[in-house]
Structure formats: C-alpha cells, structure tokens
Amino acid sequence: MNQPLLVTATQKAGPRLTLAIGAVVVLLLVALPLLSLLPADHALQVSAYTLTLIGKILCYAIVALALDLVWGYAGLLSLGHGLFFALGGYAMGMYLMRQAAGDGLPGFMTFLSWSELPWYWAGTQHFAWALCLVVLAPGLLALVFGWFAFRSRIKGVYFSIMTQALTFAGMLLFFRNETGFGGNNGFTSFRTILGFDIAAQGTRAVLFLLTVGLLLASLYLCRCLTRSKFGRLLTAVRDAENRLMFCGYDPRGFKLLVWVLSAVLCGLAGALYVPQVGIINPSEMSPTNSIEAAVWVALGGRGTLIGPLLGAGLVNGMKSWFTVAFPEFWLFFLGALFILVTLYLPKGVVGLLKKRSQP
Amino acid sequence: MLRLLLTLLLLMPLATQASEGEFFLTAKPAEQAQLLESWAAQPDSARLPLLENLRQGRIAAEDTRKVRLNNRLRGLIDNALASHQLLSHNSAIRLAAAQQLQKSAQPAQMAFLDRRFALEVDPAVHAALGLALANLQLGASEPAVRLAAVRLLGETGDPLARTRLEALLQPNAETDPGVRTAAETSLAQVQRKLLAGELLGQAFSGLSLGSILLLAALGLAITFGLLGVINMAHGEMLMLGAYSTYMVQVLLQRYAPGAIEFYPLIALPVAFAISAGVGMALERTVIRHLYGRPLETLLATWGISLILIQAIRLLFGAQNVEVSNPAWLSGGIQLLPNLVLPYNRLVIIGFALAVVLLTWLLLNRTRLGLNVRAVTQNRNMAACCGVSTGRVDMLAFGLGSGIAGLGGVALSQVGNVGPDLGQSYIIDSFLVVVLGGVGQLAGSLWAAFGLGIANKLLEPQIGAVLGKILILALIILFIQKRPQGLFALKGRVID
C-alpha cells in the first residue's frame, strides 16, 4: 500500500511497460550522439563531457551484465572482472599508442630508452590484430584460470578470493615499467583511431553508438543463453551443483564456457572504454574496482538481465554526482549501499519492482 | 728549585691536555687532521678525555662551546679515539675499538697495533686486532706478510674484507702471483660466507613476514571456520589495532610521559578491546543476518571496510601517522657481519607464536572453546544441546577481530600506519587461510610461515612482483591437489 507510485505503476503495467521504457531508453541512447553533433550554441546540444560520461557508464553496464552472467546465473562471484576489462582496454590501448607514435616507439618506451618493441607488441599496429587481442587476451587468461579452478571444484568464496588475488597480481604486474605497458601511467594521449581524430565529435559519436550496439548485442546474447537449456543448466549449477553431477552432467564445461564468455564481454567493453575515456592504467585492475562491479549487479538485481544495467547506471550516476558534491562522503555512501543492498534488497531494485506483480 | 721542578713535572699531563685542546681548537683544519693522525699513531691515555669530549662536539667536559668539525675530522677523531681506547682495561671497550679500527686504521698506526696485538690477552679482541692489522698489512712491502694477511681476511665474513680483496685483485694492484692466488681463494671464501649470511637474512625476513601474516590470518581462520563468513573488513581490524597503538602513544606522551617506554604493552589490551568491540558490534548488527549467504556477507563486509577506512581518514587524515619504536625495540643482534636481527622483528615472531599458543589454549582448554568447536562442527546439534549459538558466534567473531587488533599493534612497530594498512594484508591473509585449510590453527601456522619465507626467498631472485605472481600460481596448482587446504577437516557432508 505504501509503495511509491512508480513501483505500483510498474507492477500493474507489467512487461508491456518494461518494453516501452526499454525502447524509449534505447531511442534516447541513439539520439544522444546525434545531438552531440549539433553546433555548440544549439539548445539541444549534448556536451562531449556528458557523452563520455554516459559512454563510460554504458561500458560499465556491459561489465555488470557479464558479471551477472557468471554470478547471477552460475553462482560464481568473480572479484576479478576488472582484470579482463583492463586487458581488453590495454589491447586496444596498444593499437592506439602505435597510432599515436607513428613509425617510432610509443612515448613511454623512448623515455625508458628501449630501442625496440617487446615481442608481444608485434602486429599491434594493425587494427584487426588488436581486435583479436581484445578477445584473445582476456579469453585465454579466463580459459586457463577457469580450467584449473573448475577442475579442482573451487567455488563459493574460495573462487572469489582466487579471482581477487588474480586481479591484484595483474595490477602489480602492470604497475612495473619492465612489463612494457607504461607502468604507473598506463597509456594515454591517444591521437587517432583508424586514421580518425579520436577527440573529434564524429568519432566520439560513432564510438558511443558502437557501445550501445555492443550492449544491445550482449543483452540479446545473454537473453538467448539464459532462456535456453544451457541457461537452465547454469541455474542448476548455481543452486545444487552436486545434484546436477548426480544427474550425470559434468558442470565443468558449462562453467568454463560461461566464464570465458563473460571475460570476453568484459574485454570488449574495456576496448570501447579506452578510446572514449582516453586513458587506461593499472588502477583499473585494482580489486576495489572489481568488487564495485559486484555491487552494481547486487543493487540492480542479480539473476535478471535488466538489473545489472540498472545497477551500473544508478551507482555510477550517483558516483559522478557524489564525487563532485560531497567527495568525502562517497565512500560512506558506497559502503552503506553494500550493506543495505545485501541486508534489505537481496533481489535488488528489479526484485523490488517485481515483488507483487505476480501474486 | 728541585721541588718546583717536580711539581711542574707532576702538573705536566694536565697542562699537556689543556694546551693540546686549546692548540687543537686554534689550529687550521689541515693541521687538526695531522694532529689527529699523529695522536692515533701514538696513543697516550691522558689524551682520552679530550678525544671523548671532541667526539661529543665539546672541547672540554665543562665547556659548552661547540667545536666545528667536518666529516673527515669526525672520522679521524673516531679513529684516534679507538686507538686510545685500545689502552682501556675493559675488554668490551677494546673489542669495539678494534672493530672500529678494522674499518678506519691508517698505515701509520701499524707499529702501535702490532705492539697491542702482541700484548692482547682477550681472545676476541686478539682476533679483531689481528684483522685490523691484516687490513693494514695488505699494503706491506714483503709478500710473505701480505700473504698471511690475505689468508686471515679470507676467514672473515665481512663485506669490507670483500671490497679489500677485490681491490687487491684489480690488475696492477698486486704483483706477487702467490698472493694473487691466495687472494682469489680468500675472496671465494668470503663470498661463500656472505652468501650464507644473505640467505639466512632472507629466511629471517621471511619468518618475520610470516609472523605478521599469521597474526593477520589467525582471526580470519577462526571467523571463517566457525561462521563460514568471509570478513573483508578483517584488514580494517588490523588497521584499528594499529591506530589504537598510535592513540595510546599520543595519550601517554601527553599525560604520562614516564610510561611511554612501554606503550606497545599498554596498547595490546586497548587494541584488543577496540577491535573486538567493533567486531562484535558488526556481528550483531550486520553479519548475523547474513549467515548461510557467504557471498553476500563478503559484499556487506566490504562495505563495512570502506566505511571504516573513510572514517579513519576523516578522523586522522589520509596521511600515515607516526608510530615510533620504543628504545627496547630498536637495534638488533648482529649475528654475522652482514646479518642483523632487529629486536622488533624478533619480538613480533615471539609474539605471534604466543598468540597462537593462547588461541589454541582458549579453543581447546576452555568452556568457550568447547562451545566454539561444537558450533563449528555441527551448529544445529550444538544448539539442541543448549549451546547459545548466537552468543558463541558473537564471542568468536570478537575473538577473531581482537586477534587482528593485536596484529595491528605488531604491524605498527614494523611498517607504516595509514588508513590503507589493512588493504595491503587482506589478500595475502586470505591466501593463507585458503592454503592452510579452514578453521585450522596448525594449517594457518604452516601456511603463513611457508608463504612468508617463499615470498622473501623469491623476492631477490625474480623480483617482488613476479614472486607474488609465481606464488599465486603455485597456490592455484596446490589447490588442485588438496582442494581443502593443507589440513582439512575430515567429513562426509555434501550439500
């Protein structure tokens, strides 16, 4: 009775309204980059700052979706998705650095007085190979880690801790100058992508549209996956893995597939994030970032596909407002969010909206 | 007339001293240096007070005038003082003097050192003097003397002997082939000894790191073993302990400066009480509602840790605060020339073991421990038998947090104390728990020391970062073999 009007309205209207809202949001997202192309003095013009901010949040939303796929559906809480995100970002960053450097070495290497590129930089001047790396680097790492982890049936908090340690180790590795990825500063001051000026409005708009496209595509993919038999198996892994094994299934392959898929999605999101934000450094791999992604999913509602998107949008929107308005209190707020969501909103915002729609 | 002369003669030493001091003060730096060198070559016990005063920067005991000295003069004063102290009756002073002379003796002092070497009765001082002499004899003109000196140097494990021998092996430095070969073997000998010292030093810092990891992971092992709860705010309990130490230090400085020497001891109960109190409050208000949902607990406790960090940052500032070692914790034991065991680290290793012992006694020899073990093994059955599981949960969580608080006191004595202190230990202590097996004290003990030593032994070989990554890989591989950790509880339960 005492629910907010919006909640009651959503519950009454059901799926049709959800679809309508979704369509409006997608239309808005497509319109934003087009509006940013308007001349600067136009009333409807969207500033580059807003566009970058929303593009960033959309990339995070893809990460949230990927995390939800493994956590919400397969019950594997990863605290290391920041690593896959950053790996994708670094793969794209390598290409961008080569573009910026022309025929010479990237700036930070000349600064370290290196005379030639390390072997793993080979071929990164080609966009196609960079794209392959965006998929391969996180994918292979996830494959190797997942193969070992699932083989010995590491799950639950153990799995979370191992993934957290993994991203921590990655961060330490990338902080070193000798690793050849720019150390502390990472990659920045990009100039062109495929010959287009990276700061130009047109390029930004295209990148934004690509992000929207990737988000919709991964949403569609996840929807197909989770509605298929495969999705039901994942839910079974989450709820009673031993019983699933007694039924004759081997859950390792399913877990590995969804784990690698999730890592690759993260890598793609990272690859779109870097040219829009214009910087990638090892702090993206810090355990804090990865665990923050978990609260996006938890706030939105795990085990649903819309939830993580909603959560990523809400938390990051609040973050960009809070860190400007009350920078001291953001961490208090985030901490309280972690506690309150787990205590009072175990199904997230989506769970709240759905609560009484199907009595 | 004769009486007058005798009186004058008696007064001579005093007069000499006073006049030498005045003369020294008025001389130019170059003359002062010459003076000091000649004093060092021909010591006179009457000159000792003057040199001691000079060493402390005064011209005479009752004088408050400052003498202006440069570093070279200071070195020469040290050397001359050591030379004079060799005449002391106290063998400890003579030993220290001989060790100083090993570093600083000049060729002009050789005749004097030779005399003292022949007269010396204390074997330790005799050996030390022999080395000091050998250092000088490296420059002697007869090859036989040089040969003996080189052989003597080979028996020390002193980094200085290595540099001296290396200098001897430079082309054109030594002409005699016999001495050259002897120098080569001696150098190899010294290097072996130095290597042994280095390895022992690494093992010791590994033990030290292990003891800290142990203190960090012990409480975690208890809470995780008992409640199945991963407490991400555990690192912040360490931080609270360290900040309690800081507060105790500041309060004592202000209100009881006499007791400042023992502030770490006073900080121990304070830190335990604060961390345990915070831990119990958290358990009752938040974690209690999340039992059976480990992943959610992980997130909620992470939120708690964020709030604690930010609260400390607002209260004490984002900078590190200064926690100083009391005098009895600074310094160390010199085992080998290149191996010093600092007291603070030794005390922490002992402290960690004592805490393990106490925890073991608490868990195995008290009523509370019995209840805790009962709840760990079978919560429902324990509740049926009348164990108040809620209370046990709260006390066990308090115990785990309190142990972390004690760890924080120890940490404040060896590292920086800042708001992010806990974050840097939390992942390592989780690895200890994973490796050691849940709820097992013995497992935590072995895993902590194993990880600590492996870390420190790998560090110089392949670097700190690669070492960490390698260890992570090893842990992942290890878990393939023993999924439940080193020491697993045996059970037949499957969900």
PDB file of N, CA and C in Angstrom, chain B residues 145-222:
ATOM      1  N   VAL B 145     104.250 -11.247   4.357  1.00  0.00           N
ATOM      2  CA  VAL B 145     103.325 -10.583   5.275  1.00  0.00           C
ATOM      3  C   VAL B 145     101.968 -10.407   4.599  1.00  0.00           C
ATOM      4  N   ARG B 146     102.039  -9.991   3.315  1.00  0.00           N
ATOM      5  CA  ARG B 146     100.783  -9.795   2.573  1.00  0.00           C
ATOM      6  C   ARG B 146     100.015 -11.094   2.465  1.00  0.00           C
ATOM      7  N   LEU B 147     100.744 -12.184   2.201  1.00  0.00           N
ATOM      8  CA  LEU B 147     100.110 -13.492   2.039  1.00  0.00           C
ATOM      9  C   LEU B 147      99.361 -13.873   3.313  1.00  0.00           C
ATOM     10  N   ALA B 148     100.038 -13.720   4.443  1.00  0.00           N
ATOM     11  CA  ALA B 148      99.409 -14.066   5.719  1.00  0.00           C
ATOM     12  C   ALA B 148      98.162 -13.219   5.939  1.00  0.00           C
ATOM     13  N   ALA B 149      98.281 -11.938   5.608  1.00  0.00           N
ATOM     14  CA  ALA B 149      97.144 -11.033   5.807  1.00  0.00           C
ATOM     15  C   ALA B 149      95.960 -11.458   4.944  1.00  0.00           C
ATOM     16  N   VAL B 150      96.253 -11.812   3.685  1.00  0.00           N
ATOM     17  CA  VAL B 150      95.182 -12.212   2.764  1.00  0.00           C
ATOM     18  C   VAL B 150      94.485 -13.457   3.289  1.00  0.00           C
ATOM     19  N   ARG B 151      95.289 -14.404   3.789  1.00  0.00           N
ATOM     20  CA  ARG B 151      94.685 -15.640   4.308  1.00  0.00           C
ATOM     21  C   ARG B 151      93.788 -15.344   5.504  1.00  0.00           C
ATOM     22  N   LEU B 152      94.256 -14.439   6.363  1.00  0.00           N
ATOM     23  CA  LEU B 152      93.483 -14.101   7.552  1.00  0.00           C
ATOM     24  C   LEU B 152      92.150 -13.453   7.164  1.00  0.00           C
ATOM     25  N   LEU B 153      92.207 -12.588   6.151  1.00  0.00           N
ATOM     26  CA  LEU B 153      90.988 -11.904   5.716  1.00  0.00           C
ATOM     27  C   LEU B 153      89.969 -12.893   5.166  1.00  0.00           C
ATOM     28  N   GLY B 154      90.490 -13.975   4.547  1.00  0.00           N
ATOM     29  CA  GLY B 154      89.583 -14.963   3.959  1.00  0.00           C
ATOM     30  C   GLY B 154      88.705 -15.640   4.990  1.00  0.00           C
ATOM     31  N   GLU B 155      89.142 -15.600   6.254  1.00  0.00           N
ATOM     32  CA  GLU B 155      88.368 -16.306   7.274  1.00  0.00           C
ATOM     33  C   GLU B 155      87.250 -15.460   7.856  1.00  0.00           C
ATOM     34  N   THR B 156      87.156 -14.195   7.443  1.00  0.00           N
ATOM     35  CA  THR B 156      86.056 -13.386   7.955  1.00  0.00           C
ATOM     36  C   THR B 156      84.895 -13.444   6.989  1.00  0.00           C
ATOM     37  N   GLY B 157      83.742 -13.030   7.457  1.00  0.00           N
ATOM     38  CA  GLY B 157      82.596 -12.916   6.546  1.00  0.00           C
ATOM     39  C   GLY B 157      82.215 -11.453   6.454  1.00  0.00           C
ATOM     40  N   ASP B 158      83.197 -10.603   6.362  1.00  0.00           N
ATOM     41  CA  ASP B 158      82.946  -9.166   6.438  1.00  0.00           C
ATOM     42  C   ASP B 158      82.829  -8.569   5.037  1.00  0.00           C
ATOM     43  N   PRO B 159      81.757  -7.803   4.759  1.00  0.00           N
ATOM     44  CA  PRO B 159      81.653  -7.171   3.434  1.00  0.00           C
ATOM     45  C   PRO B 159      82.864  -6.281   3.135  1.00  0.00           C
ATOM     46  N   LEU B 160      83.510  -5.693   4.213  1.00  0.00           N
ATOM     47  CA  LEU B 160      84.670  -4.828   3.992  1.00  0.00           C
ATOM     48  C   LEU B 160      85.851  -5.640   3.461  1.00  0.00           C
ATOM     49  N   ALA B 161      86.007  -6.870   4.012  1.00  0.00           N
ATOM     50  CA  ALA B 161      87.103  -7.726   3.553  1.00  0.00           C
ATOM     51  C   ALA B 161      86.930  -8.028   2.070  1.00  0.00           C
ATOM     52  N   ARG B 162      85.648  -8.188   1.654  1.00  0.00           N
ATOM     53  CA  ARG B 162      85.418  -8.472   0.232  1.00  0.00           C
ATOM     54  C   ARG B 162      85.892  -7.319  -0.634  1.00  0.00           C
ATOM     55  N   THR B 163      85.521  -6.093  -0.249  1.00  0.00           N
ATOM     56  CA  THR B 163      85.943  -4.954  -1.084  1.00  0.00           C
ATOM     57  C   THR B 163      87.459  -4.848  -1.103  1.00  0.00           C
ATOM     58  N   ARG B 164      88.097  -5.099   0.056  1.00  0.00           N
ATOM     59  CA  ARG B 164      89.564  -5.002   0.096  1.00  0.00           C
ATOM     60  C   ARG B 164      90.204  -6.030  -0.817  1.00  0.00           C
ATOM     61  N   LEU B 165      89.666  -7.280  -0.736  1.00  0.00           N
ATOM     62  CA  LEU B 165      90.254  -8.339  -1.562  1.00  0.00           C
ATOM     63  C   LEU B 165      90.001  -8.070  -3.042  1.00  0.00           C
ATOM     64  N   GLU B 166      88.816  -7.553  -3.331  1.00  0.00           N
ATOM     65  CA  GLU B 166      88.524  -7.246  -4.735  1.00  0.00           C
ATOM     66  C   GLU B 166      89.471  -6.180  -5.264  1.00  0.00           C
ATOM     67  N   ALA B 167      89.759  -5.191  -4.396  1.00  0.00           N
ATOM     68  CA  ALA B 167      90.690  -4.135  -4.802  1.00  0.00           C
ATOM     69  C   ALA B 167      92.062  -4.726  -5.079  1.00  0.00           C
ATOM     70  N   LEU B 168      92.423  -5.746  -4.294  1.00  0.00           N
ATOM     71  CA  LEU B 168      93.733  -6.382  -4.461  1.00  0.00           C
ATOM     72  C   LEU B 168      93.819  -7.125  -5.788  1.00  0.00           C
ATOM     73  N   LEU B 169      92.676  -7.631  -6.229  1.00  0.00           N
ATOM     74  CA  LEU B 169      92.673  -8.438  -7.448  1.00  0.00           C
ATOM     75  C   LEU B 169      92.589  -7.595  -8.706  1.00  0.00           C
ATOM     76  N   GLN B 170      92.434  -6.296  -8.538  1.00  0.00           N
ATOM     77  CA  GLN B 170      92.459  -5.422  -9.712  1.00  0.00           C
ATOM     78  C   GLN B 170      93.796  -5.587 -10.422  1.00  0.00           C
ATOM     79  N   PRO B 171      93.828  -5.448 -11.747  1.00  0.00           N
ATOM     80  CA  PRO B 171      95.110  -5.532 -12.445  1.00  0.00           C
ATOM     81  C   PRO B 171      96.066  -4.460 -11.882  1.00  0.00           C
ATOM     82  N   ASN B 172      97.342  -4.803 -11.795  1.00  0.00           N
ATOM     83  CA  ASN B 172      98.409  -3.905 -11.328  1.00  0.00           C
ATOM     84  C   ASN B 172      98.377  -3.634  -9.831  1.00  0.00           C
ATOM     85  N   ALA B 173      97.386  -4.195  -9.098  1.00  0.00           N
ATOM     86  CA  ALA B 173      97.340  -3.891  -7.674  1.00  0.00           C
ATOM     87  C   ALA B 173      98.294  -4.797  -6.901  1.00  0.00           C
ATOM     88  N   GLU B 174      98.430  -6.025  -7.371  1.00  0.00           N
ATOM     89  CA  GLU B 174      99.262  -6.979  -6.647  1.00  0.00           C
ATOM     90  C   GLU B 174     100.210  -7.632  -7.644  1.00  0.00           C
ATOM     91  N   THR B 175     101.486  -7.623  -7.334  1.00  0.00           N
ATOM     92  CA  THR B 175     102.469  -8.143  -8.287  1.00  0.00           C
ATOM     93  C   THR B 175     102.811  -9.591  -8.008  1.00  0.00           C
ATOM     94  N   ASP B 176     102.785  -9.980  -6.734  1.00  0.00           N
ATOM     95  CA  ASP B 176     103.231 -11.325  -6.387  1.00  0.00           C
ATOM     96  C   ASP B 176     102.175 -12.361  -6.769  1.00  0.00           C
ATOM     97  N   PRO B 177     102.513 -13.371  -7.613  1.00  0.00           N
ATOM     98  CA  PRO B 177     101.491 -14.331  -8.054  1.00  0.00           C
ATOM     99  C   PRO B 177     100.940 -15.169  -6.905  1.00  0.00           C
ATOM    100  N   GLY B 178     101.802 -15.517  -5.912  1.00  0.00           N
ATOM    101  CA  GLY B 178     101.332 -16.326  -4.782  1.00  0.00           C
ATOM    102  C   GLY B 178     100.245 -15.604  -4.016  1.00  0.00           C
ATOM    103  N   VAL B 179     100.466 -14.326  -3.757  1.00  0.00           N
ATOM    104  CA  VAL B 179      99.485 -13.539  -3.019  1.00  0.00           C
ATOM    105  C   VAL B 179      98.204 -13.422  -3.824  1.00  0.00           C
ATOM    106  N   ARG B 180      98.377 -13.300  -5.152  1.00  0.00           N
ATOM    107  CA  ARG B 180      97.184 -13.190  -6.018  1.00  0.00           C
ATOM    108  C   ARG B 180      96.287 -14.404  -5.886  1.00  0.00           C
ATOM    109  N   THR B 181      96.876 -15.604  -6.031  1.00  0.00           N
ATOM    110  CA  THR B 181      96.057 -16.826  -5.932  1.00  0.00           C
ATOM    111  C   THR B 181      95.438 -16.938  -4.549  1.00  0.00           C
ATOM    112  N   ALA B 182      96.245 -16.612  -3.523  1.00  0.00           N
ATOM    113  CA  ALA B 182      95.708 -16.671  -2.159  1.00  0.00           C
ATOM    114  C   ALA B 182      94.529 -15.721  -2.023  1.00  0.00           C
ATOM    115  N   ALA B 183      94.657 -14.538  -2.639  1.00  0.00           N
ATOM    116  CA  ALA B 183      93.570 -13.557  -2.566  1.00  0.00           C
ATOM    117  C   ALA B 183      92.321 -14.095  -3.248  1.00  0.00           C
ATOM    118  N   GLU B 184      92.549 -14.812  -4.380  1.00  0.00           N
ATOM    119  CA  GLU B 184      91.377 -15.357  -5.076  1.00  0.00           C
ATOM    120  C   GLU B 184      90.634 -16.367  -4.199  1.00  0.00           C
ATOM    121  N   THR B 185      91.389 -17.298  -3.597  1.00  0.00           N
ATOM    122  CA  THR B 185      90.713 -18.288  -2.742  1.00  0.00           C
ATOM    123  C   THR B 185      90.060 -17.601  -1.552  1.00  0.00           C
ATOM    124  N   SER B 186      90.747 -16.624  -0.973  1.00  0.00           N
ATOM    125  CA  SER B 186      90.172 -15.923   0.179  1.00  0.00           C
ATOM    126  C   SER B 186      88.884 -15.225  -0.211  1.00  0.00           C
ATOM    127  N   LEU B 187      88.896 -14.608  -1.404  1.00  0.00           N
ATOM    128  CA  LEU B 187      87.704 -13.898  -1.854  1.00  0.00           C
ATOM    129  C   LEU B 187      86.526 -14.864  -1.989  1.00  0.00           C
ATOM    130  N   ALA B 188      86.813 -16.035  -2.584  1.00  0.00           N
ATOM    131  CA  ALA B 188      85.745 -17.029  -2.742  1.00  0.00           C
ATOM    132  C   ALA B 188      85.198 -17.429  -1.379  1.00  0.00           C
ATOM    133  N   GLN B 189      86.128 -17.600  -0.428  1.00  0.00           N
ATOM    134  CA  GLN B 189      85.728 -17.981   0.926  1.00  0.00           C
ATOM    135  C   GLN B 189      84.797 -16.925   1.531  1.00  0.00           C
ATOM    136  N   VAL B 190      85.230 -15.670   1.414  1.00  0.00           N
ATOM    137  CA  VAL B 190      84.438 -14.578   1.989  1.00  0.00           C
ATOM    138  C   VAL B 190      83.070 -14.532   1.344  1.00  0.00           C
ATOM    139  N   GLN B 191      83.068 -14.724   0.016  1.00  0.00           N
ATOM    140  CA  GLN B 191      81.783 -14.626  -0.682  1.00  0.00           C
ATOM    141  C   GLN B 191      80.829 -15.727  -0.255  1.00  0.00           C
ATOM    142  N   ARG B 192      81.385 -16.935  -0.023  1.00  0.00           N
ATOM    143  CA  ARG B 192      80.532 -18.021   0.457  1.00  0.00           C
ATOM    144  C   ARG B 192      79.892 -17.633   1.775  1.00  0.00           C
ATOM    145  N   LYS B 193      80.715 -17.068   2.657  1.00  0.00           N
ATOM    146  CA  LYS B 193      80.185 -16.705   3.976  1.00  0.00           C
ATOM    147  C   LYS B 193      79.137 -15.605   3.859  1.00  0.00           C
ATOM    148  N   LEU B 194      79.413 -14.645   2.963  1.00  0.00           N
ATOM    149  CA  LEU B 194      78.448 -13.564   2.778  1.00  0.00           C
ATOM    150  C   LEU B 194      77.140 -14.106   2.244  1.00  0.00           C
ATOM    151  N   LEU B 195      77.233 -15.061   1.308  1.00  0.00           N
ATOM    152  CA  LEU B 195      76.031 -15.650   0.716  1.00  0.00           C
ATOM    153  C   LEU B 195      75.205 -16.328   1.800  1.00  0.00           C
ATOM    154  N   ALA B 196      75.898 -17.079   2.671  1.00  0.00           N
ATOM    155  CA  ALA B 196      75.188 -17.750   3.751  1.00  0.00           C
ATOM    156  C   ALA B 196      74.453 -16.718   4.602  1.00  0.00           C
ATOM    157  N   GLY B 197      75.153 -15.610   4.903  1.00  0.00           N
ATOM    158  CA  GLY B 197      74.526 -14.569   5.698  1.00  0.00           C
ATOM    159  C   GLY B 197      73.304 -14.000   5.006  1.00  0.00           C
ATOM    160  N   GLU B 198      73.428 -13.784   3.670  1.00  0.00           N
ATOM    161  CA  GLU B 198      72.295 -13.223   2.922  1.00  0.00           C
ATOM    162  C   GLU B 198      71.099 -14.154   2.952  1.00  0.00           C
ATOM    163  N   LEU B 199      71.359 -15.453   2.704  1.00  0.00           N
ATOM    164  CA  LEU B 199      70.257 -16.409   2.683  1.00  0.00           C
ATOM    165  C   LEU B 199      69.588 -16.475   4.045  1.00  0.00           C
ATOM    166  N   LEU B 200      70.416 -16.496   5.107  1.00  0.00           N
ATOM    167  CA  LEU B 200      69.835 -16.518   6.449  1.00  0.00           C
ATOM    168  C   LEU B 200      69.010 -15.264   6.684  1.00  0.00           C
ATOM    169  N   GLY B 201      69.516 -14.139   6.193  1.00  0.00           N
ATOM    170  CA  GLY B 201      68.787 -12.893   6.356  1.00  0.00           C
ATOM    171  C   GLY B 201      67.440 -12.949   5.651  1.00  0.00           C
ATOM    172  N   GLN B 202      67.430 -13.503   4.429  1.00  0.00           N
ATOM    173  CA  GLN B 202      66.159 -13.620   3.694  1.00  0.00           C
ATOM    174  C   GLN B 202      65.202 -14.546   4.425  1.00  0.00           C
ATOM    175  N   ALA B 203      65.752 -15.664   4.932  1.00  0.00           N
ATOM    176  CA  ALA B 203      64.888 -16.589   5.662  1.00  0.00           C
ATOM    177  C   ALA B 203      64.315 -15.898   6.888  1.00  0.00           C
ATOM    178  N   PHE B 204      65.140 -15.074   7.522  1.00  0.00           N
ATOM    179  CA  PHE B 204      64.647 -14.382   8.716  1.00  0.00           C
ATOM    180  C   PHE B 204      63.559 -13.385   8.361  1.00  0.00           C
ATOM    181  N   SER B 205      63.772 -12.606   7.283  1.00  0.00           N
ATOM    182  CA  SER B 205      62.701 -11.660   6.951  1.00  0.00           C
ATOM    183  C   SER B 205      61.465 -12.416   6.503  1.00  0.00           C
ATOM    184  N   GLY B 206      61.659 -13.615   5.927  1.00  0.00           N
ATOM    185  CA  GLY B 206      60.510 -14.454   5.608  1.00  0.00           C
ATOM    186  C   GLY B 206      59.755 -14.856   6.863  1.00  0.00           C
ATOM    187  N   LEU B 207      60.493 -15.262   7.879  1.00  0.00           N
ATOM    188  CA  LEU B 207      59.857 -15.623   9.154  1.00  0.00           C
ATOM    189  C   LEU B 207      59.105 -14.430   9.715  1.00  0.00           C
ATOM    190  N   SER B 208      59.730 -13.262   9.584  1.00  0.00           N
ATOM    191  CA  SER B 208      59.107 -12.062  10.117  1.00  0.00           C
ATOM    192  C   SER B 208      57.813 -11.744   9.383  1.00  0.00           C
ATOM    193  N   LEU B 209      57.878 -11.807   8.032  1.00  0.00           N
ATOM    194  CA  LEU B 209      56.662 -11.582   7.244  1.00  0.00           C
ATOM    195  C   LEU B 209      55.614 -12.632   7.593  1.00  0.00           C
ATOM    196  N   GLY B 210      56.089 -13.889   7.740  1.00  0.00           N
ATOM    197  CA  GLY B 210      55.176 -14.980   8.072  1.00  0.00           C
ATOM    198  C   GLY B 210      54.483 -14.733   9.396  1.00  0.00           C
ATOM    199  N   SER B 211      55.216 -14.217  10.379  1.00  0.00           N
ATOM    200  CA  SER B 211      54.584 -13.996  11.678  1.00  0.00           C
ATOM    201  C   SER B 211      53.509 -12.925  11.565  1.00  0.00           C
ATOM    202  N   ILE B 212      53.757 -11.921  10.704  1.00  0.00           N
ATOM    203  CA  ILE B 212      52.744 -10.874  10.536  1.00  0.00           C
ATOM    204  C   ILE B 212      51.515 -11.427   9.813  1.00  0.00           C
ATOM    205  N   LEU B 213      51.789 -12.225   8.756  1.00  0.00           N
ATOM    206  CA  LEU B 213      50.671 -12.849   8.045  1.00  0.00           C
ATOM    207  C   LEU B 213      49.876 -13.739   8.991  1.00  0.00           C
ATOM    208  N   LEU B 214      50.610 -14.415   9.872  1.00  0.00           N
ATOM    209  CA  LEU B 214      49.954 -15.306  10.815  1.00  0.00           C
ATOM    210  C   LEU B 214      49.002 -14.525  11.705  1.00  0.00           C
ATOM    211  N   LEU B 215      49.478 -13.404  12.233  1.00  0.00           N
ATOM    212  CA  LEU B 215      48.625 -12.591  13.099  1.00  0.00           C
ATOM    213  C   LEU B 215      47.411 -12.086  12.323  1.00  0.00           C
ATOM    214  N   ALA B 216      47.636 -11.760  11.035  1.00  0.00           N
ATOM    215  CA  ALA B 216      46.523 -11.250  10.234  1.00  0.00           C
ATOM    216  C   ALA B 216      45.535 -12.360   9.922  1.00  0.00           C
ATOM    217  N   ALA B 217      46.065 -13.571   9.656  1.00  0.00           N
ATOM    218  CA  ALA B 217      45.196 -14.632   9.148  1.00  0.00           C
ATOM    219  C   ALA B 217      44.546 -15.448  10.244  1.00  0.00           C
ATOM    220  N   LEU B 218      45.111 -15.402  11.441  1.00  0.00           N
ATOM    221  CA  LEU B 218      44.602 -16.256  12.514  1.00  0.00           C
ATOM    222  C   LEU B 218      43.141 -15.959  12.824  1.00  0.00           C
ATOM    223  N   GLY B 219      42.852 -14.670  13.017  1.00  0.00           N
ATOM    224  CA  GLY B 219      41.484 -14.285  13.313  1.00  0.00           C
ATOM    225  C   GLY B 219      40.552 -14.638  12.159  1.00  0.00           C
ATOM    226  N   LEU B 220      41.073 -14.456  10.946  1.00  0.00           N
ATOM    227  CA  LEU B 220      40.278 -14.778   9.758  1.00  0.00           C
ATOM    228  C   LEU B 220      39.937 -16.259   9.725  1.00  0.00           C
ATOM    229  N   ALA B 221      40.932 -17.071  10.084  1.00  0.00           N
ATOM    230  CA  ALA B 221      40.706 -18.516  10.082  1.00  0.00           C
ATOM    231  C   ALA B 221      39.620 -18.887  11.084  1.00  0.00           C
ATOM    232  N   ILE B 222      39.607 -18.194  12.229  1.00  0.00           N
ATOM    233  CA  ILE B 222      38.592 -18.515  13.235  1.00  0.00           C
ATOM    234  C   ILE B 222      37.203 -18.130  12.741  1.00  0.00           C
TER     235      ILE B 222
END
